[in-house]
Amino acid sequence: MISYTPEYSNGSMLWIERDPDGNYALHEWQVEDEETGEIRYEDVVVPFDDPDHGCDWSAVKPSWLKDQGTVIVLLGDSAHADTIDGDPDPARKETAGGMVRYLNGRLLDIPERKGKRVDTTIEDIEYPRARPGRSASKDTVIELPSGKAIVLHQRKVNGLRNFIPTQAQSGEVIVDEHGTRVEWTYVPAPTPPVSGSADYRTGTPVVCVDYQGEAYHVEAKQSRYRQFGVTDEIRGRTWLIVKPPVYSDQEPTKWGVLTHASRFSLHAKGGGELPWDAWGDAFYAKFPATLAQARDEARSANTAQTDPAMAKNLARILDRLNPRFRASRLLAAAAGKLRGTDSDERAGNPNKRTPRPFSPTPHPRPSGGGGGTKGTGKILTPASTGDTRGETSDVRAGYPGYKWDTFDAEEAIYLARFDENDDLREGTVVFRGVVHLNDRHPVFVEDFRHWTQDVWPKADSDKVIDLIQRIYGEEAVAHVVHARRLSGTTVATDANGPVIIGKDDVEKLVSIVALSSAMLGLVNVEQRILTAGGGLFGKAAA
């Protein structure tokens, strides 16, 4: 690594090397004092002609690097390892192209110094080969003494934000009282969701955290997107950049994020994990209309099966259990013992985020609205660091819907998944939260085959499958509703006081593993299918 500054225009060089035990240290050179002849060891030297390694380090500086800059030369495991075609160790498969992609994914924006962009360039050396679409004028050909030629490519690092298409819709949402912003960008078809050459950047949009211009926690996983209510239909065209405040020792009482010592990841003030769930819930509570419209349009274009009578059927089944399945909301109260942040929702005054999909009773309520609570109280999002006090209030209804679709390969082993931050629309009915059921899972596929071929072979197979899917969907929703109603329930008492089921416990009960397990061995499902199918399709085949 050679650094050039106006004060040290000849450069200052150090060498980071790894010993046989895998430990990294600075290489030390023997240096002779010109006046005294004394030999000493230095780990920072002026670049020199190094015959031991066949390189004149003083000649490494490129012509375009002027007053200030740093040159990093990446070597192999030995002084004579050939790294032109990438890492000589086939187990690692590291290349200069991989470095360009890494830096473009790690830097959100290219930093500036004194108003000028700090350019980062990768000098990629390789043997000549055909490179379609690349101008030869961009390359430098070097002929070696052996007669062999090598080609030098210059690749500039531009940062992740450079690859977000400009032909996109964007905005931002404030997701906590600390001023954390989520910048969202949606790229409509047919524009590619990621611009630029695939050699230089990530292949898909991502979720990441912006920390002083660097991208941390870069992910494209379904689970991360779903925390923000960005469903699979639009995930591949949506970028989310979370920008929390940076923690400062000068303001130690203010919340912020900072890096671990390794700079590999971020943590919150005090060492806690980043509040992904809280950020996601707050973003979903203010879900951008552009993203909601894109999601709904994508859903209307696909062939995923839903039940148009879902609201009516769920109301009939769950209303019977409603006295036990009572919901709980956190409402603002001056004397409340719990804390939360304003969700922008009001009890008794439903907005687009709190629709009431159906009434659990035909009798009108004297007061309250779609939320099912009286008055116009402020509904809070629970948060231990919230700035508003509140207390819980029982409400009814608020059931999620269900939807049958095909799971991606990474989740194909599961039967069902609950997405709390998802909407499902059936006509004028809007469900908050959706249970997805995997129509390609062998358990369901075998059930479809059994009922259509062994039990009612003469009936319309599509109608038989519709019945099976409806009953499984209702069972899955009932499981989720019951689990969520357990929140706040006292289950035991120990030396520290009551043991109460909390939010984390409920999340485990409705996790993809727990919900999939709940779909196995449902004897009551078989009985319900037989009873309902008998009236629709007649007596079961012998």
Coordinates of C-alpha atoms in Angstrom, one line a residue:
M1 CA 0.0 0.0 0.0
I2 CA 1.6 3.3 -1.1
S3 CA 0.2 6.6 0.0
Y4 CA 1.0 9.9 -1.7
T5 CA 0.4 13.4 -0.2
P6 CA 1.7 16.9 -1.0
E7 CA 4.1 16.5 2.0
Y8 CA 5.3 13.0 0.9
S9 CA 5.2 13.3 -2.9
N10 CA 7.6 10.3 -3.3
G11 CA 5.1 8.1 -1.3
S12 CA 5.1 6.2 1.9
M13 CA 4.8 2.4 1.5
L14 CA 3.8 -0.4 3.9
W15 CA 3.3 -4.1 3.2
I16 CA 0.6 -6.1 5.0
E17 CA 1.5 -9.8 4.9
R18 CA 0.1 -13.1 6.4
D19 CA 2.3 -15.5 8.3
P20 CA 2.0 -19.3 8.1
D21 CA -0.4 -19.3 11.1
G22 CA -2.8 -17.0 9.3
N23 CA -2.0 -13.9 11.3
Y24 CA -1.6 -10.5 9.6
A25 CA 1.3 -8.2 10.4
L26 CA 3.4 -5.4 8.8
H27 CA 6.4 -6.4 6.8
E28 CA 9.7 -5.0 8.1
W29 CA 12.6 -4.0 5.9
Q30 CA 16.2 -3.7 6.9
V31 CA 17.3 0.0 6.4
E32 CA 20.8 1.2 6.7
D33 CA 21.4 4.7 8.0
E34 CA 23.5 6.5 5.4
E35 CA 25.5 8.5 7.9
T36 CA 26.1 6.0 10.7
G37 CA 25.8 2.7 8.8
E38 CA 23.4 1.5 11.6
I39 CA 20.9 -1.2 10.5
R40 CA 17.4 -0.8 11.8
Y41 CA 13.9 -2.2 10.9
E42 CA 11.2 0.0 9.4
D43 CA 7.6 -0.9 8.5
V44 CA 7.0 2.3 6.5
V45 CA 9.5 3.1 3.7
V46 CA 9.8 5.2 0.5
P47 CA 8.9 3.0 -2.5
F48 CA 12.1 1.5 -4.1
D49 CA 13.3 -0.8 -6.8
D50 CA 12.8 -4.3 -5.2
P51 CA 14.9 -6.9 -7.0
D52 CA 13.9 -9.6 -4.5
H53 CA 10.3 -9.4 -5.8
G54 CA 11.0 -8.2 -9.3
C55 CA 9.1 -4.9 -9.0
D56 CA 10.1 -1.2 -8.9
W57 CA 7.5 0.0 -6.4
S58 CA 8.4 3.7 -7.2
A59 CA 7.0 3.1 -10.7
V60 CA 3.6 1.8 -9.5
K61 CA 2.0 5.2 -9.2
P62 CA -0.3 5.8 -12.2
S63 CA 0.0 8.9 -14.3
W64 CA -3.5 10.1 -13.5
L65 CA -2.8 10.1 -9.7
K66 CA -1.6 13.7 -9.0
D67 CA -1.1 15.3 -5.6
Q68 CA -2.8 12.9 -3.2
G69 CA -4.0 9.3 -3.3
T70 CA -3.4 5.7 -2.3
V71 CA -2.3 2.8 -4.4
I72 CA -3.1 -0.8 -3.1
V73 CA -1.3 -3.7 -4.9
L74 CA -2.9 -7.1 -4.2
L75 CA -0.5 -10.0 -4.3
G76 CA -0.8 -13.7 -3.9
D77 CA 0.3 -16.1 -1.2
S78 CA 4.0 -15.8 -2.3
A79 CA 6.1 -13.2 -3.9
H80 CA 6.0 -15.0 -7.2
A81 CA 2.4 -16.1 -7.3
D82 CA 0.7 -15.2 -10.6
T83 CA -2.5 -13.3 -9.7
I84 CA -3.3 -12.0 -13.2
D85 CA -6.2 -14.4 -13.6
G86 CA -7.4 -13.9 -10.1
D87 CA -6.5 -15.6 -6.8
P88 CA -4.2 -18.6 -7.4
D89 CA -6.1 -20.5 -4.7
P90 CA -9.1 -22.1 -6.5
A91 CA -11.0 -22.3 -3.2
R92 CA -11.4 -18.6 -3.0
K93 CA -12.0 -17.6 -6.6
E94 CA -11.3 -13.9 -5.9
T95 CA -10.9 -11.6 -8.9
A96 CA -10.4 -7.9 -9.6
G97 CA -13.9 -7.9 -11.0
G98 CA -15.1 -9.2 -7.7
M99 CA -13.4 -6.3 -5.9
V100 CA -15.1 -3.8 -8.1
R101 CA -18.5 -5.3 -7.3
Y102 CA -17.6 -5.4 -3.6
L103 CA -16.6 -1.7 -3.5
N104 CA -19.7 -0.7 -5.5
G105 CA -21.8 -2.6 -3.0
R106 CA -20.0 -1.2 0.1
L107 CA -19.9 2.4 -0.9
L108 CA -23.3 4.1 -1.3
D109 CA -21.8 7.4 -2.6
I110 CA -18.3 8.3 -3.7
P111 CA -16.9 10.6 -1.0
E112 CA -15.7 14.1 -1.7
R113 CA -12.7 16.0 -0.4
K114 CA -12.5 19.7 -0.7
G115 CA -15.5 19.6 -3.1
K116 CA -13.8 17.1 -5.4
R117 CA -14.8 13.5 -5.9
V118 CA -12.3 11.0 -4.4
D119 CA -11.8 8.6 -7.3
T120 CA -11.3 4.9 -6.7
T121 CA -10.0 2.9 -9.7
I122 CA -9.2 -0.8 -10.0
E123 CA -6.4 -1.7 -12.3
D124 CA -7.4 -5.1 -13.6
I125 CA -4.5 -7.0 -15.2
E126 CA -5.2 -10.0 -17.3
Y127 CA -4.0 -11.9 -20.4
P128 CA -5.6 -10.7 -23.7
R129 CA -9.0 -12.1 -24.4
A130 CA -12.1 -11.1 -26.4
R131 CA -14.2 -8.6 -24.5
P132 CA -17.4 -7.9 -26.4
G133 CA -18.6 -4.3 -26.3
R134 CA -15.4 -2.9 -24.8
S135 CA -13.4 -0.3 -26.6
A136 CA -9.7 -1.3 -27.0
S137 CA -8.8 2.4 -26.5
K138 CA -9.8 2.0 -22.8
D139 CA -7.1 -0.7 -22.3
T140 CA -3.3 -0.6 -22.1
V141 CA -1.3 -3.5 -23.6
I142 CA 2.0 -4.3 -21.9
E143 CA 4.5 -6.6 -23.7
L144 CA 6.6 -8.6 -21.3
P145 CA 10.3 -9.5 -21.9
S146 CA 9.2 -13.1 -22.6
G147 CA 7.2 -11.8 -25.5
K148 CA 3.9 -12.4 -23.7
A149 CA 1.4 -9.6 -23.5
I150 CA -0.9 -8.5 -20.7
V151 CA -3.7 -6.0 -20.8
L152 CA -4.4 -3.4 -18.2
H153 CA -8.1 -2.3 -17.6
Q154 CA -9.1 0.6 -15.5
R155 CA -12.4 0.3 -13.7
K156 CA -13.8 3.1 -11.6
V157 CA -15.8 2.5 -8.5
N158 CA -19.0 4.6 -8.6
G159 CA -21.0 3.4 -5.5
L160 CA -24.2 1.6 -5.1
R161 CA -26.5 4.5 -5.5
N162 CA -25.1 5.0 -9.0
F163 CA -26.8 1.8 -10.1
I164 CA -30.3 2.8 -9.0
P165 CA -32.1 3.8 -12.2
T166 CA -33.0 7.4 -12.6
Q167 CA -36.3 6.4 -14.3
A168 CA -37.9 5.5 -11.0
Q169 CA -40.3 6.6 -8.4
S170 CA -39.0 7.4 -5.0
G171 CA -39.7 9.0 -1.6
E172 CA -38.8 8.7 2.0
V173 CA -40.6 7.7 5.3
I174 CA -39.6 8.8 8.8
V175 CA -39.8 5.6 10.9
D176 CA -38.9 6.7 14.5
E177 CA -38.7 9.6 16.8
H178 CA -34.9 9.8 16.3
G179 CA -35.4 10.9 12.6
T180 CA -34.4 7.6 11.0
R181 CA -35.4 7.8 7.3
V182 CA -36.2 5.0 4.9
E183 CA -35.5 6.1 1.4
W184 CA -37.5 3.9 -1.1
T185 CA -37.1 3.6 -4.8
Y186 CA -39.5 1.6 -7.1
V187 CA -38.4 0.9 -10.7
P188 CA -41.4 0.2 -12.9
A189 CA -41.2 -2.2 -15.8
P190 CA -39.9 -2.4 -18.4
T191 CA -36.9 -0.4 -17.0
P192 CA -34.3 -2.8 -15.6
P193 CA -34.3 -2.6 -11.8
V194 CA -30.5 -2.2 -11.7
S195 CA -28.6 -0.1 -14.2
G196 CA -25.0 -0.4 -15.4
S197 CA -22.8 -3.4 -16.3
A198 CA -23.3 -6.6 -14.4
D199 CA -19.6 -6.8 -14.0
Y200 CA -19.6 -3.8 -11.7
R201 CA -22.6 -4.1 -9.4
T202 CA -25.1 -6.2 -7.5
G203 CA -27.6 -8.1 -9.5
T204 CA -30.8 -7.1 -7.7
P205 CA -32.2 -4.2 -5.6
V206 CA -31.3 -4.5 -1.9
V207 CA -32.1 -3.2 1.5
C208 CA -29.2 -1.6 3.3
V209 CA -28.3 0.9 6.1
D210 CA -26.5 4.1 5.1
Y211 CA -23.7 4.8 7.6
Q212 CA -21.7 7.9 6.6
G213 CA -21.9 7.0 2.9
E214 CA -21.1 3.3 3.4
A215 CA -23.7 0.5 2.9
Y216 CA -24.0 -1.9 5.8
H217 CA -26.3 -4.9 6.3
V218 CA -26.9 -5.2 2.5
E219 CA -29.5 -7.8 1.9
A220 CA -32.0 -8.9 -0.8
K221 CA -33.7 -11.6 1.3
Q222 CA -37.4 -11.9 1.2
S223 CA -37.6 -11.9 5.0
R224 CA -35.9 -8.5 5.3
Y225 CA -38.2 -6.9 2.6
R226 CA -41.3 -8.4 4.3
Q227 CA -40.5 -6.6 7.5
F228 CA -41.2 -3.4 5.6
G229 CA -44.3 -4.8 3.9
V230 CA -42.6 -5.0 0.6
T231 CA -43.9 -8.3 -0.8
D232 CA -42.5 -10.7 -3.3
E233 CA -44.5 -9.1 -6.2
I234 CA -42.5 -5.9 -6.0
R235 CA -39.4 -6.9 -4.1
G236 CA -37.3 -7.4 -7.2
R237 CA -37.9 -3.7 -8.2
T238 CA -37.7 -2.0 -4.9
W239 CA -34.7 -0.4 -3.2
L240 CA -34.8 0.5 0.5
I241 CA -32.0 2.6 2.1
V242 CA -32.3 3.1 5.9
K243 CA -30.5 6.2 7.2
P244 CA -30.5 6.3 11.0
P245 CA -28.6 9.0 13.0
V246 CA -25.0 8.4 13.7
Y247 CA -24.0 8.1 17.3
S248 CA -21.6 10.8 18.5
D249 CA -19.6 10.9 21.7
Q250 CA -20.2 14.6 21.8
E251 CA -23.9 13.9 22.3
P252 CA -23.9 10.7 24.4
T253 CA -27.6 11.0 25.4
K254 CA -28.9 10.9 21.8
W255 CA -29.7 7.6 20.2
G256 CA -27.7 6.6 17.1
V257 CA -25.8 3.8 15.4
L258 CA -22.1 3.0 15.2
T259 CA -19.9 0.3 13.8
H260 CA -18.4 -2.7 15.6
A261 CA -14.7 -2.6 15.9
S262 CA -14.3 -4.8 12.8
R263 CA -16.5 -2.3 10.8
F264 CA -18.3 -5.4 9.5
S265 CA -21.7 -4.5 11.0
L266 CA -23.6 -1.8 12.9
H267 CA -25.2 -1.7 16.3
A268 CA -27.3 0.7 18.2
K269 CA -26.2 2.9 21.1
G270 CA -25.5 0.7 24.1
G271 CA -24.6 -2.3 22.0
G272 CA -28.1 -3.3 21.0
E273 CA -29.1 -4.7 17.7
L274 CA -30.6 -2.5 15.0
P275 CA -34.4 -2.1 15.5
W276 CA -35.4 -3.7 12.2
D277 CA -38.8 -4.8 13.4
A278 CA -39.7 -1.3 14.7
W279 CA -38.4 0.3 11.5
G280 CA -40.4 -2.1 9.3
D281 CA -43.6 -1.7 11.3
A282 CA -43.4 2.1 11.2
F283 CA -42.7 2.0 7.4
Y284 CA -45.6 -0.3 6.8
A285 CA -47.9 2.0 8.9
K286 CA -47.1 4.8 6.4
F287 CA -46.7 2.5 3.4
P288 CA -46.2 4.6 0.3
A289 CA -49.2 4.7 -2.1
T290 CA -46.9 4.1 -5.1
L291 CA -45.6 0.8 -3.6
A292 CA -49.1 -0.2 -2.6
Q293 CA -50.5 0.4 -6.1
A294 CA -47.6 -1.4 -7.8
R295 CA -48.1 -4.4 -5.4
D296 CA -51.9 -4.5 -6.1
E297 CA -51.4 -4.2 -9.8
A298 CA -48.9 -7.1 -9.8
R299 CA -51.3 -9.2 -7.8
S300 CA -54.2 -8.5 -10.1
A301 CA -52.1 -9.7 -13.0
N302 CA -51.2 -13.0 -11.6
T303 CA -53.3 -16.2 -11.2
A304 CA -52.8 -16.8 -7.5
Q305 CA -56.0 -18.2 -5.9
T306 CA -57.9 -16.3 -3.3
D307 CA -61.5 -16.9 -2.0
P308 CA -64.0 -14.1 -2.9
A309 CA -66.1 -15.2 0.1
M310 CA -63.1 -15.1 2.4
A311 CA -64.4 -12.3 4.6
K312 CA -67.8 -13.9 5.1
N313 CA -66.4 -17.3 5.9
L314 CA -63.8 -16.0 8.3
A315 CA -66.4 -13.8 10.0
R316 CA -68.7 -16.8 10.5
I317 CA -65.9 -19.0 11.9
L318 CA -63.9 -16.6 14.0
D319 CA -66.8 -14.6 15.3
R320 CA -67.9 -17.7 17.1
L321 CA -64.5 -17.7 18.9
N322 CA -64.2 -14.0 19.2
P323 CA -65.0 -13.7 22.9
R324 CA -61.8 -15.7 23.5
F325 CA -59.8 -14.2 20.6
R326 CA -59.8 -10.6 21.7
A327 CA -57.3 -8.2 20.1
S328 CA -55.3 -5.7 22.0
R329 CA -54.2 -2.2 20.9
L330 CA -51.9 0.3 22.7
L331 CA -53.8 3.6 23.0
A332 CA -52.3 6.9 24.2
A333 CA -53.1 7.5 27.9
A334 CA -51.4 10.0 30.2
A335 CA -51.3 7.5 33.1
G336 CA -50.3 4.6 31.0
K337 CA -47.4 2.3 32.0
L338 CA -46.4 1.3 28.5
R339 CA -44.6 3.3 25.9
G340 CA -45.0 3.7 22.2
T341 CA -44.7 6.0 19.2
D342 CA -47.5 7.6 17.2
S343 CA -48.7 5.2 14.4
D344 CA -50.7 8.0 12.7
E345 CA -53.8 5.8 13.3
R346 CA -56.8 6.8 15.4
A347 CA -59.3 4.5 17.1
G348 CA -62.8 5.1 15.7
N349 CA -61.4 6.9 12.7
P350 CA -60.0 4.3 10.3
N351 CA -57.6 5.2 7.6
K352 CA -56.1 3.2 4.8
R353 CA -53.9 1.3 7.3
T354 CA -56.7 0.3 9.6
P355 CA -59.6 -0.9 7.5
R356 CA -62.3 -3.1 9.0
P357 CA -62.8 -5.9 6.6
F358 CA -66.1 -7.1 8.0
S359 CA -68.3 -6.6 11.0
P360 CA -68.3 -9.5 13.5
T361 CA -71.9 -8.8 14.5
P362 CA -74.8 -7.5 12.5
H363 CA -75.7 -5.0 15.2
P364 CA -74.2 -1.5 14.7
R365 CA -72.0 -0.1 17.4
P366 CA -73.1 3.1 19.1
S367 CA -69.6 4.6 18.7
G368 CA -66.2 3.7 17.4
G369 CA -65.4 2.9 13.8
G370 CA -63.5 0.5 11.6
G371 CA -60.9 -0.1 14.4
G372 CA -63.6 -1.4 16.8
T373 CA -62.7 0.9 19.7
K374 CA -64.6 3.8 21.1
G375 CA -63.5 7.4 20.9
T376 CA -60.7 8.9 18.9
G377 CA -57.7 7.8 20.9
K378 CA -54.3 7.8 19.4
I379 CA -53.1 4.3 18.5
L380 CA -49.4 3.7 19.3
T381 CA -46.8 1.4 17.9
P382 CA -45.3 -0.3 21.0
A383 CA -41.7 0.8 21.6
S384 CA -39.6 0.7 24.8
T385 CA -38.0 4.0 23.8
G386 CA -41.3 5.6 22.8
D387 CA -42.0 9.1 23.8
T388 CA -45.8 8.6 24.5
R389 CA -47.4 6.7 27.4
G390 CA -50.2 4.3 26.7
E391 CA -52.4 1.5 27.9
T392 CA -53.9 -1.5 26.2
S393 CA -57.5 -1.7 25.1
D394 CA -59.4 -4.7 23.9
V395 CA -60.8 -4.6 20.4
R396 CA -62.4 -7.2 18.1
A397 CA -62.1 -8.3 14.5
G398 CA -58.9 -7.4 12.6
Y399 CA -58.4 -10.8 11.2
P400 CA -55.7 -11.5 8.6
G401 CA -56.6 -13.0 5.2
Y402 CA -55.1 -16.0 3.4
K403 CA -53.7 -16.6 0.0
W404 CA -52.4 -19.7 -1.9
D405 CA -49.3 -19.2 -3.9
T406 CA -46.0 -20.9 -4.8
F407 CA -43.1 -20.4 -2.5
D408 CA -39.6 -19.6 -3.8
A409 CA -36.9 -22.3 -3.5
E410 CA -35.5 -20.9 -0.2
E411 CA -38.9 -21.4 1.5
A412 CA -40.2 -24.3 -0.5
I413 CA -39.9 -26.8 2.5
Y414 CA -42.5 -24.9 4.4
L415 CA -46.3 -25.2 4.2
A416 CA -47.4 -21.8 5.4
R417 CA -46.0 -18.3 6.2
F418 CA -47.6 -15.3 8.0
D419 CA -46.7 -11.8 6.7
E420 CA -47.9 -9.3 9.3
N421 CA -46.9 -6.3 7.2
D422 CA -48.9 -7.3 4.1
D423 CA -52.4 -6.4 2.8
L424 CA -54.8 -8.5 0.9
R425 CA -57.7 -6.9 -1.0
E426 CA -60.8 -8.7 -2.1
G427 CA -63.2 -6.2 -3.6
T428 CA -63.9 -3.6 -1.0
V429 CA -62.5 -5.7 1.8
V430 CA -58.9 -5.2 2.9
F431 CA -57.2 -7.6 5.3
R432 CA -54.3 -6.5 7.4
G433 CA -51.8 -9.4 7.5
V434 CA -51.8 -12.3 5.1
V435 CA -51.2 -16.1 5.7
H436 CA -49.6 -17.5 2.6
L437 CA -50.0 -21.3 1.9
N438 CA -47.6 -23.2 -0.4
D439 CA -49.7 -24.8 -3.1
R440 CA -46.8 -26.8 -4.3
H441 CA -45.9 -28.4 -1.0
P442 CA -46.1 -32.3 -1.2
V443 CA -48.5 -32.4 1.8
F444 CA -51.0 -30.2 0.1
V445 CA -50.4 -31.7 -3.4
E446 CA -51.1 -35.2 -1.9
D447 CA -54.3 -33.9 -0.2
F448 CA -55.5 -32.4 -3.5
R449 CA -54.9 -35.7 -5.2
H450 CA -56.6 -37.7 -2.5
W451 CA -59.8 -35.7 -2.4
T452 CA -60.2 -35.2 -6.1
Q453 CA -59.3 -38.8 -7.2
D454 CA -60.0 -41.1 -4.3
V455 CA -63.0 -39.4 -2.5
W456 CA -64.9 -37.4 -5.2
P457 CA -63.5 -38.5 -8.6
K458 CA -66.8 -37.5 -10.4
A459 CA -66.9 -34.0 -9.0
D460 CA -65.3 -30.9 -10.6
S461 CA -61.7 -31.2 -9.4
D462 CA -61.3 -27.4 -9.3
K463 CA -64.2 -27.0 -7.0
V464 CA -62.9 -29.7 -4.7
I465 CA -59.5 -28.0 -4.5
D466 CA -61.2 -24.7 -3.8
L467 CA -63.0 -26.3 -0.8
I468 CA -59.7 -27.8 0.5
Q469 CA -57.9 -24.6 0.2
R470 CA -60.6 -22.6 1.9
I471 CA -60.7 -24.9 4.9
Y472 CA -56.9 -25.0 5.2
G473 CA -56.8 -21.2 4.9
E474 CA -59.4 -20.7 7.6
E475 CA -57.5 -23.1 9.9
A476 CA -54.2 -21.2 9.3
V477 CA -55.9 -17.9 10.0
A478 CA -57.5 -19.2 13.2
H479 CA -54.0 -20.3 14.4
V480 CA -52.5 -16.9 13.8
V481 CA -55.5 -15.1 15.4
H482 CA -55.4 -17.2 18.5
A483 CA -51.6 -16.9 18.8
R484 CA -51.8 -13.1 18.5
R485 CA -54.5 -12.8 21.1
L486 CA -52.3 -14.5 23.6
S487 CA -50.0 -11.4 23.7
G488 CA -50.0 -10.1 27.3
T489 CA -51.4 -13.3 28.8
T490 CA -50.0 -14.3 32.2
V491 CA -49.0 -17.9 32.1
A492 CA -47.0 -18.4 35.4
T493 CA -45.4 -16.6 38.3
D494 CA -41.8 -16.8 39.3
A495 CA -39.5 -15.1 41.8
N496 CA -39.5 -12.0 39.6
G497 CA -43.2 -11.7 39.3
P498 CA -45.7 -12.7 36.5
V499 CA -44.5 -14.5 33.4
I500 CA -46.2 -12.8 30.5
I501 CA -46.4 -13.9 26.8
G502 CA -44.7 -11.0 24.9
K503 CA -44.4 -9.9 21.3
D504 CA -41.3 -12.1 20.7
D505 CA -43.1 -15.1 22.1
V506 CA -46.1 -14.5 19.7
E507 CA -43.7 -14.1 16.8
K508 CA -42.3 -17.6 17.5
L509 CA -45.8 -19.1 17.6
V510 CA -46.6 -17.6 14.2
S511 CA -43.1 -18.2 12.7
I512 CA -42.8 -20.0 9.4
V513 CA -41.7 -23.1 11.2
A514 CA -44.5 -23.1 13.8
L515 CA -47.2 -22.3 11.3
S516 CA -46.0 -25.0 8.9
S517 CA -46.0 -27.5 11.8
A518 CA -49.5 -26.4 12.7
M519 CA -50.7 -27.4 9.2
L520 CA -49.7 -31.1 9.7
G521 CA -52.0 -33.8 11.0
L522 CA -55.2 -31.7 11.2
V523 CA -57.9 -34.3 11.8
N524 CA -60.5 -31.6 12.1
V525 CA -59.6 -30.4 8.6
E526 CA -60.4 -33.8 7.2
Q527 CA -63.7 -33.9 9.0
R528 CA -64.7 -30.4 7.8
I529 CA -63.8 -31.3 4.2
L530 CA -65.9 -34.5 4.4
T531 CA -68.9 -32.6 5.9
A532 CA -68.8 -29.6 3.6
G533 CA -67.9 -31.7 0.6
G534 CA -70.7 -34.2 1.2
G535 CA -73.3 -31.4 0.7
L536 CA -71.5 -30.1 -2.4
F537 CA -70.3 -33.3 -4.2
G538 CA -72.3 -36.1 -2.7
K539 CA -71.3 -39.3 -0.9
A540 CA -67.6 -40.1 -0.9
A541 CA -66.5 -42.9 -3.2
A542 CA -66.2 -46.3 -1.5

